[in-house]
mmCIF file of C-alpha atoms in Angstrom:
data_model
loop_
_atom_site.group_PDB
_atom_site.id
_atom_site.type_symbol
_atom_site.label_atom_id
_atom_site.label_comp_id
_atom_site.label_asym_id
_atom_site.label_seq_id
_atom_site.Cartn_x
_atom_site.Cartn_y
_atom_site.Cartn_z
ATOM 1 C CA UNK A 1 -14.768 7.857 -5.327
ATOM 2 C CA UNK A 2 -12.238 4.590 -5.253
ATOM 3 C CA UNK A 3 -11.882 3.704 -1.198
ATOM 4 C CA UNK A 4 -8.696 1.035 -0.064
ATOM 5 C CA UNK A 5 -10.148 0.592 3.463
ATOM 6 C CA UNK A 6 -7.062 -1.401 6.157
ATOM 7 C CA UNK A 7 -8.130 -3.100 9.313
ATOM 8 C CA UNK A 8 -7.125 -2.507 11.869
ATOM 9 C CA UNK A 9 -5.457 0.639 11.792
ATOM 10 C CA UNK A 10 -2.907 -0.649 14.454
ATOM 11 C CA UNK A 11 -2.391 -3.921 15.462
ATOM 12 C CA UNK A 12 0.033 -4.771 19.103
ATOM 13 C CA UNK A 13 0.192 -8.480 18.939
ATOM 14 C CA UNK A 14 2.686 -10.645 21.140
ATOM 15 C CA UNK A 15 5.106 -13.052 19.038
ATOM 16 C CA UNK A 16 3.818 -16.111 18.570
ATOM 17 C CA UNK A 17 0.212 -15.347 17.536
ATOM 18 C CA UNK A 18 -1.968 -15.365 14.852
ATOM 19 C CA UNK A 19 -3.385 -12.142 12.816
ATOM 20 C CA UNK A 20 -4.874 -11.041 9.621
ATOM 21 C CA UNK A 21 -4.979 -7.376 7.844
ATOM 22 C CA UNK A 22 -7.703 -6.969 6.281
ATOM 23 C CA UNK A 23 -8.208 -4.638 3.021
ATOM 24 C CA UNK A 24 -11.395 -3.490 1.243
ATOM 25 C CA UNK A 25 -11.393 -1.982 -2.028
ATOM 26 C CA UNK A 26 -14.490 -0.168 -4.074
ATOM 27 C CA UNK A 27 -13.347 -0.832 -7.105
ATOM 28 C CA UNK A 28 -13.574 -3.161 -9.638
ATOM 29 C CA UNK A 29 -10.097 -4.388 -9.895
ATOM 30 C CA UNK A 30 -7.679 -8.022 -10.060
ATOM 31 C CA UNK A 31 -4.696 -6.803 -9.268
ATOM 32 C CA UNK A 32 -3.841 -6.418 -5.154
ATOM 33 C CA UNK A 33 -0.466 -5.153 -3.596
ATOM 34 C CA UNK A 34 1.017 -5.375 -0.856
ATOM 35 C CA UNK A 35 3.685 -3.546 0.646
ATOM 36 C CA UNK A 36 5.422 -3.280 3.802
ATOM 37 C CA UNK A 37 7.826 0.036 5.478
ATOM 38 C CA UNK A 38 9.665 0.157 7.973
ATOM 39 C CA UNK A 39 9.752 3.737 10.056
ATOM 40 C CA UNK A 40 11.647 6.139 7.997
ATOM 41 C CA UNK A 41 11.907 3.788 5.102
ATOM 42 C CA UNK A 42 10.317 3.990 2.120
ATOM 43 C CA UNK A 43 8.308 1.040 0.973
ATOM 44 C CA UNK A 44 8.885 -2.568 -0.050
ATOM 45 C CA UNK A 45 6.955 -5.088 -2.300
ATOM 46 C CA UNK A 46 5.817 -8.066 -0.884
ATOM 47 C CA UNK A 47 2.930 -9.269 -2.892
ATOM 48 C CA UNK A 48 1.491 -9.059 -6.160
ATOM 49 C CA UNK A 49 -1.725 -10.977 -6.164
ATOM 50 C CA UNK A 50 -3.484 -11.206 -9.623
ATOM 51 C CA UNK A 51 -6.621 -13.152 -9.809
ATOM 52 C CA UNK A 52 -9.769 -14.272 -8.030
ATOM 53 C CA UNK A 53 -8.314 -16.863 -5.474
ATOM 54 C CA UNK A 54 -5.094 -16.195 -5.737
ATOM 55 C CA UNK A 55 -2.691 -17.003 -2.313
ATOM 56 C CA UNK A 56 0.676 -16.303 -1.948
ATOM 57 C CA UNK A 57 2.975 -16.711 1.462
ATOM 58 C CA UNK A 58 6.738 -15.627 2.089
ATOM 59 C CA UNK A 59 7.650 -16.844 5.402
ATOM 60 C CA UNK A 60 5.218 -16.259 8.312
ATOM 61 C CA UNK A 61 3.369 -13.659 6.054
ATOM 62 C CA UNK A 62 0.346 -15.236 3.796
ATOM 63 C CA UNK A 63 -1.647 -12.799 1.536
ATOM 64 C CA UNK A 64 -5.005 -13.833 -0.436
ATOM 65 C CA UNK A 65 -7.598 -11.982 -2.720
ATOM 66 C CA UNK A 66 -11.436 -12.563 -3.613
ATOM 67 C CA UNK A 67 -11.917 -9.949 -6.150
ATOM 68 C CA UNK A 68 -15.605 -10.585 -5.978
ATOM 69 C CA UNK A 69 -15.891 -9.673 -2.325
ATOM 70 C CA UNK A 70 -13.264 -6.881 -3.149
ATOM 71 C CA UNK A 71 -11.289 -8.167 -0.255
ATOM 72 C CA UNK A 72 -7.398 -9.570 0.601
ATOM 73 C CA UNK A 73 -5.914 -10.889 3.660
ATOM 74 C CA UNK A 74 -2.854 -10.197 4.642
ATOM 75 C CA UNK A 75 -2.388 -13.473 7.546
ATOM 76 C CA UNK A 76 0.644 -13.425 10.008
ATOM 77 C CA UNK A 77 1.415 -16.579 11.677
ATOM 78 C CA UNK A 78 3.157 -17.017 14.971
ATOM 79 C CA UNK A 79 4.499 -13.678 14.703
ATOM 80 C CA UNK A 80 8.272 -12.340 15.343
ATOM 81 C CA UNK A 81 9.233 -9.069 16.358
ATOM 82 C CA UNK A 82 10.844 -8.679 12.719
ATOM 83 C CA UNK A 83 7.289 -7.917 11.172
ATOM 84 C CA UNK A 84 7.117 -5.192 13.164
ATOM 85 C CA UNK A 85 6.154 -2.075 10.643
ATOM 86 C CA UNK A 86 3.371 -0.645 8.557
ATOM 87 C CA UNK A 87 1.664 -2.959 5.717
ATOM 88 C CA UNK A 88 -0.028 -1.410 3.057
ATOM 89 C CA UNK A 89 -2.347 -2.775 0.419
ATOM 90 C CA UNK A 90 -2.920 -1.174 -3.155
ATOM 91 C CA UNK A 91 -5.331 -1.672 -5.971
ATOM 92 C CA UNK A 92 -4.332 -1.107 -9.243
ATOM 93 C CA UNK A 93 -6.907 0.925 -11.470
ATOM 94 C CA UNK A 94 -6.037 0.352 -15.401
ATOM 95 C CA UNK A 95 -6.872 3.371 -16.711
ATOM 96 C CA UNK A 96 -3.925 5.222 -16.419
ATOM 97 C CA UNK A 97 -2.126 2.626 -14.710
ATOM 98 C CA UNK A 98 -2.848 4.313 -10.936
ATOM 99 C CA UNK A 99 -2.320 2.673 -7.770
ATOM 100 C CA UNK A 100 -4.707 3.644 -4.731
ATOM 101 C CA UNK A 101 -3.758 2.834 -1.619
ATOM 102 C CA UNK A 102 -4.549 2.013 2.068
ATOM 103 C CA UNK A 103 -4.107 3.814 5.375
ATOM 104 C CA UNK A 104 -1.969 1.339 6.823
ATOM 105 C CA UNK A 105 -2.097 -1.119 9.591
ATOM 106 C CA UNK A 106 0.960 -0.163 12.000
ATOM 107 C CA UNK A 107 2.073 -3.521 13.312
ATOM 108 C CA UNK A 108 3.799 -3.960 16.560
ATOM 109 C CA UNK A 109 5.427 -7.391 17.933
ATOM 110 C CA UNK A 110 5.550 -7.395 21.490
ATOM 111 C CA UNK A 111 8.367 -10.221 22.850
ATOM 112 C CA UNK B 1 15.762 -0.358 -5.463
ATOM 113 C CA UNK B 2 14.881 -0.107 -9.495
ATOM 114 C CA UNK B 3 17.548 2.820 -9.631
ATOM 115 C CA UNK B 4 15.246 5.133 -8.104
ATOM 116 C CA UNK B 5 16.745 8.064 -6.659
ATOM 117 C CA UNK B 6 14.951 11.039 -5.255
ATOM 118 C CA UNK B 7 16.832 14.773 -4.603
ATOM 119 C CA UNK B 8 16.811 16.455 -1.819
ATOM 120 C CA UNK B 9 16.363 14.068 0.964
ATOM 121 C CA UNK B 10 15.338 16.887 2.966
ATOM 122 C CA UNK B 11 14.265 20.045 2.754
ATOM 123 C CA UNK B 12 12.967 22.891 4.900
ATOM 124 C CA UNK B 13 11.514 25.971 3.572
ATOM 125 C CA UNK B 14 9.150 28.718 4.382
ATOM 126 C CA UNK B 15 5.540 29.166 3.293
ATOM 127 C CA UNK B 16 5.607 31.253 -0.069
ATOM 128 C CA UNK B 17 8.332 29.918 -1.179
ATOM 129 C CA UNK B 18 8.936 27.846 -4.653
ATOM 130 C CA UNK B 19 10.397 24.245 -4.286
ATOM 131 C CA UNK B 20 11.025 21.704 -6.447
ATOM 132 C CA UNK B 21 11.729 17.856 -5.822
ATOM 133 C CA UNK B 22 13.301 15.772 -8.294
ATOM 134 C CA UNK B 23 12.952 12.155 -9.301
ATOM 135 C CA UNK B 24 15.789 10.577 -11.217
ATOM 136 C CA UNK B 25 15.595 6.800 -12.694
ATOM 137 C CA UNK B 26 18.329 5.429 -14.433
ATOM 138 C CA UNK B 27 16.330 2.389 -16.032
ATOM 139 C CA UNK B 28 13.984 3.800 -18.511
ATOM 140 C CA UNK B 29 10.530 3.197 -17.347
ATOM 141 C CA UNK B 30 7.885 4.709 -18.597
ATOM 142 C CA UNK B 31 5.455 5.182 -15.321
ATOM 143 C CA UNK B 32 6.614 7.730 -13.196
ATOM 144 C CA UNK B 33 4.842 8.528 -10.094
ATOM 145 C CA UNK B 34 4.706 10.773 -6.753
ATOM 146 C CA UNK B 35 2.908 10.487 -3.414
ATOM 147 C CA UNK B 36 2.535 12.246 0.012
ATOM 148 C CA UNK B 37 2.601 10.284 2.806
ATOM 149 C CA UNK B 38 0.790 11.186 5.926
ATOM 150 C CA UNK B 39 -0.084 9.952 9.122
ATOM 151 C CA UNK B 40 -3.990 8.321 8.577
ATOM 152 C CA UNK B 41 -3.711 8.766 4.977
ATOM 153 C CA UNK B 42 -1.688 6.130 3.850
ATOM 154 C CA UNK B 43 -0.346 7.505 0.600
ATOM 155 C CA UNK B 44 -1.986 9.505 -1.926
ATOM 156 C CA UNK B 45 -1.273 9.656 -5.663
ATOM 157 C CA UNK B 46 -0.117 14.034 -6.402
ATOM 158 C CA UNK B 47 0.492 13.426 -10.255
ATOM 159 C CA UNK B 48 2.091 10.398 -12.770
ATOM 160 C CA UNK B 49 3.258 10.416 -15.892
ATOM 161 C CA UNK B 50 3.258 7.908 -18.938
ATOM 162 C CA UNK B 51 6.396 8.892 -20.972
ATOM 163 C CA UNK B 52 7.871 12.515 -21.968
ATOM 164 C CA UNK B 53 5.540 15.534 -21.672
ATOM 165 C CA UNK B 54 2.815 13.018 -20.825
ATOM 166 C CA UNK B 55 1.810 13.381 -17.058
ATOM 167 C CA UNK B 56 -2.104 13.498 -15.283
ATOM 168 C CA UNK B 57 -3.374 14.431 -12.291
ATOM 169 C CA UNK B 58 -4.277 12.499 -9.743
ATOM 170 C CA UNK B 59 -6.346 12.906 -6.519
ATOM 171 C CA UNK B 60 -4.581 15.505 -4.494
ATOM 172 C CA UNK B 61 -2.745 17.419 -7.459
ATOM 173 C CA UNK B 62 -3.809 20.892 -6.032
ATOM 174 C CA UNK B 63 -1.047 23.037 -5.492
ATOM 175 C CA UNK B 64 1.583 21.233 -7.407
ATOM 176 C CA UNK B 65 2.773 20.909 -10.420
ATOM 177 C CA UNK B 66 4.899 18.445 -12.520
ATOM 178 C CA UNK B 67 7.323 18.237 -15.489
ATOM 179 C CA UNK B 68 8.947 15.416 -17.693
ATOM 180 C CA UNK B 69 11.474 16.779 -20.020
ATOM 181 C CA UNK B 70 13.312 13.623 -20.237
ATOM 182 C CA UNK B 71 12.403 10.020 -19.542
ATOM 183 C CA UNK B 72 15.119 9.635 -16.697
ATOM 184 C CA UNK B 73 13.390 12.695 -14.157
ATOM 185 C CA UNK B 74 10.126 13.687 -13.087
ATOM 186 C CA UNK B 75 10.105 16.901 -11.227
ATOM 187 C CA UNK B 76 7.595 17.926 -8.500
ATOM 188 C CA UNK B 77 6.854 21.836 -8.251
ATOM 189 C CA UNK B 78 5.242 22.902 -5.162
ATOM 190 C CA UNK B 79 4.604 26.877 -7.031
ATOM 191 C CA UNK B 80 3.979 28.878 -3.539
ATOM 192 C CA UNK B 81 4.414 26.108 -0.587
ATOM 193 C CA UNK B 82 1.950 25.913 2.444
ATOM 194 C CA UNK B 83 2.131 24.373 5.724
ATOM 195 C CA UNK B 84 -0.290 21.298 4.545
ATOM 196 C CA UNK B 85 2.099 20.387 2.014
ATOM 197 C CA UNK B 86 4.318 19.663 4.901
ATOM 198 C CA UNK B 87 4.754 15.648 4.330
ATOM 199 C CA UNK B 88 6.949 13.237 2.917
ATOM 200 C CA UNK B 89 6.826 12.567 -0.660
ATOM 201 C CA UNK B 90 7.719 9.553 -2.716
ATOM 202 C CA UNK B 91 8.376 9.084 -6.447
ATOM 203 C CA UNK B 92 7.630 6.092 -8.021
ATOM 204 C CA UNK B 93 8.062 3.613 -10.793
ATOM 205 C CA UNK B 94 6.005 1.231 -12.300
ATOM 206 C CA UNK B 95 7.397 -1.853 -14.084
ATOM 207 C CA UNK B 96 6.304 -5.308 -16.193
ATOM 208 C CA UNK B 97 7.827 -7.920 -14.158
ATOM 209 C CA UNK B 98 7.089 -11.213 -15.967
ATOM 210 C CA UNK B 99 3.272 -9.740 -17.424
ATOM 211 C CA UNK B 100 2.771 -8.001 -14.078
ATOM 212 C CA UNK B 101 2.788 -4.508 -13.032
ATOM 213 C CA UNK B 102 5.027 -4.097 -10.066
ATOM 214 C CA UNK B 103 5.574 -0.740 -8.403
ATOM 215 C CA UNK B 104 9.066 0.708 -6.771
ATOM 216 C CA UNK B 105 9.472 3.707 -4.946
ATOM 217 C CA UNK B 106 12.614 5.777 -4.504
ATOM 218 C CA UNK B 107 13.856 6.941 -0.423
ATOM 219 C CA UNK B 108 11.245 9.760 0.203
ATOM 220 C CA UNK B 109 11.984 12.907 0.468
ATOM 221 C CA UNK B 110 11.128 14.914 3.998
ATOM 222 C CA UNK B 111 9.712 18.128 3.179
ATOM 223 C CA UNK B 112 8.506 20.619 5.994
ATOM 224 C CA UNK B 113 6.513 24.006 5.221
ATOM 225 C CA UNK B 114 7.057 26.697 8.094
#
């Protein structure tokens, strides 16, 4: 059975500090997503990350994946009460082209 | 929003009942997907499809059923709701953006099972 672990599950951290998400996957798989929803939203893309090594940063957000320790980081820096909201991560399984995803980390910035 | 829209918005019913969710996409892709969404589960994959009359099950299919007639909708058919199906559900699409597969999802819709 294919497992997309998240962790933490919920995350209060006060603006300004530093954080990483951390997702686990049990399956054999380059191709990482990550998303982001605000409450009562749906959800947004805000990484694709496709290779062993691969790092990629929008703003305070930095995401990274080792595909041989099935594991990406999602890092916040010096956080804002804007990236307040849930962050999902997703594998992508080929065969059929299915996504599996996460539980969620439910992010709160506290002023 | 990859012209994703998603019909109703929100919907209460009673258990027994038939109800069927619709998924509309105006920009030919061939992926279509749907989720639930609930609290600790993050969400989970109900069926997809891979172009007209082409669809598979995926991990929590039980209980529903889906149809592609046409590339632009992908309907969701809950045959005899129940309380657990009480969630919100959220088509998706997938799409090659330069190589990559990206996935969109439409607005969700809220359903709730008395």
């Amino acid at each position: 059975e294919l497992k997309v672990e998240q962790n933490p599950l919920f995350l209060s951290m006060q603006e300004g500090k530093n954080y990483t998400i951390y997702c686990n996957y049990s399956t054999t798989s380059d191709r990482l997503y990550w998303y982001r929803q605000d409450p009562g939203k749906s959800l947004e893309s805000l990484f694709v990350l496709l290779s062993n090594g691969a790092v990629k940063q929008e703003g305070r957000l930095m995401a990274s994946l080792d595909t041989k320790a099935r594991l990406s980081t999602l890092h916040i820096t010096a956080a804002v009460h804007d990236l307040s909201a849930t962050y999902f991560c997703a594998v992508l399984v080929s065969t059929g082209n299915q996504f599996y995803f996460g539980t969620g980390t439910s992010l709160t910035v506290i002023p | 929003d990859a012209g994703i829209t998603q019909s109703p918005r929100h919907k209460v019913t009673e258990t027994g009942t038939p109800v069927t969710l619709r998924c509309h996409q105006t920009e030919n892709h061939r992926y279509m997907y749907w989720y639930r969404q609930d609290p600790g589960h993050g969400l989970r994959l109900i069926h997809y499809s891979y172009g007209v009359k082409d669809t598979d099950k995926g991990e929590v299919s039980d209980g529903y059923s889906v149809s592609r007639s046409k590339t632009e909708d992908f309907l969701l058919t809950l045959e005899s709701a129940t309380s657990s199906q009480t969630s919100v559900y959220f088509c998706a699409i997938s799409e090659v953006i330069a190589g990559d597969d990206e996935q969109f999802f439409g607005p969700g819709t809220r359903l709730t099972v008395l």
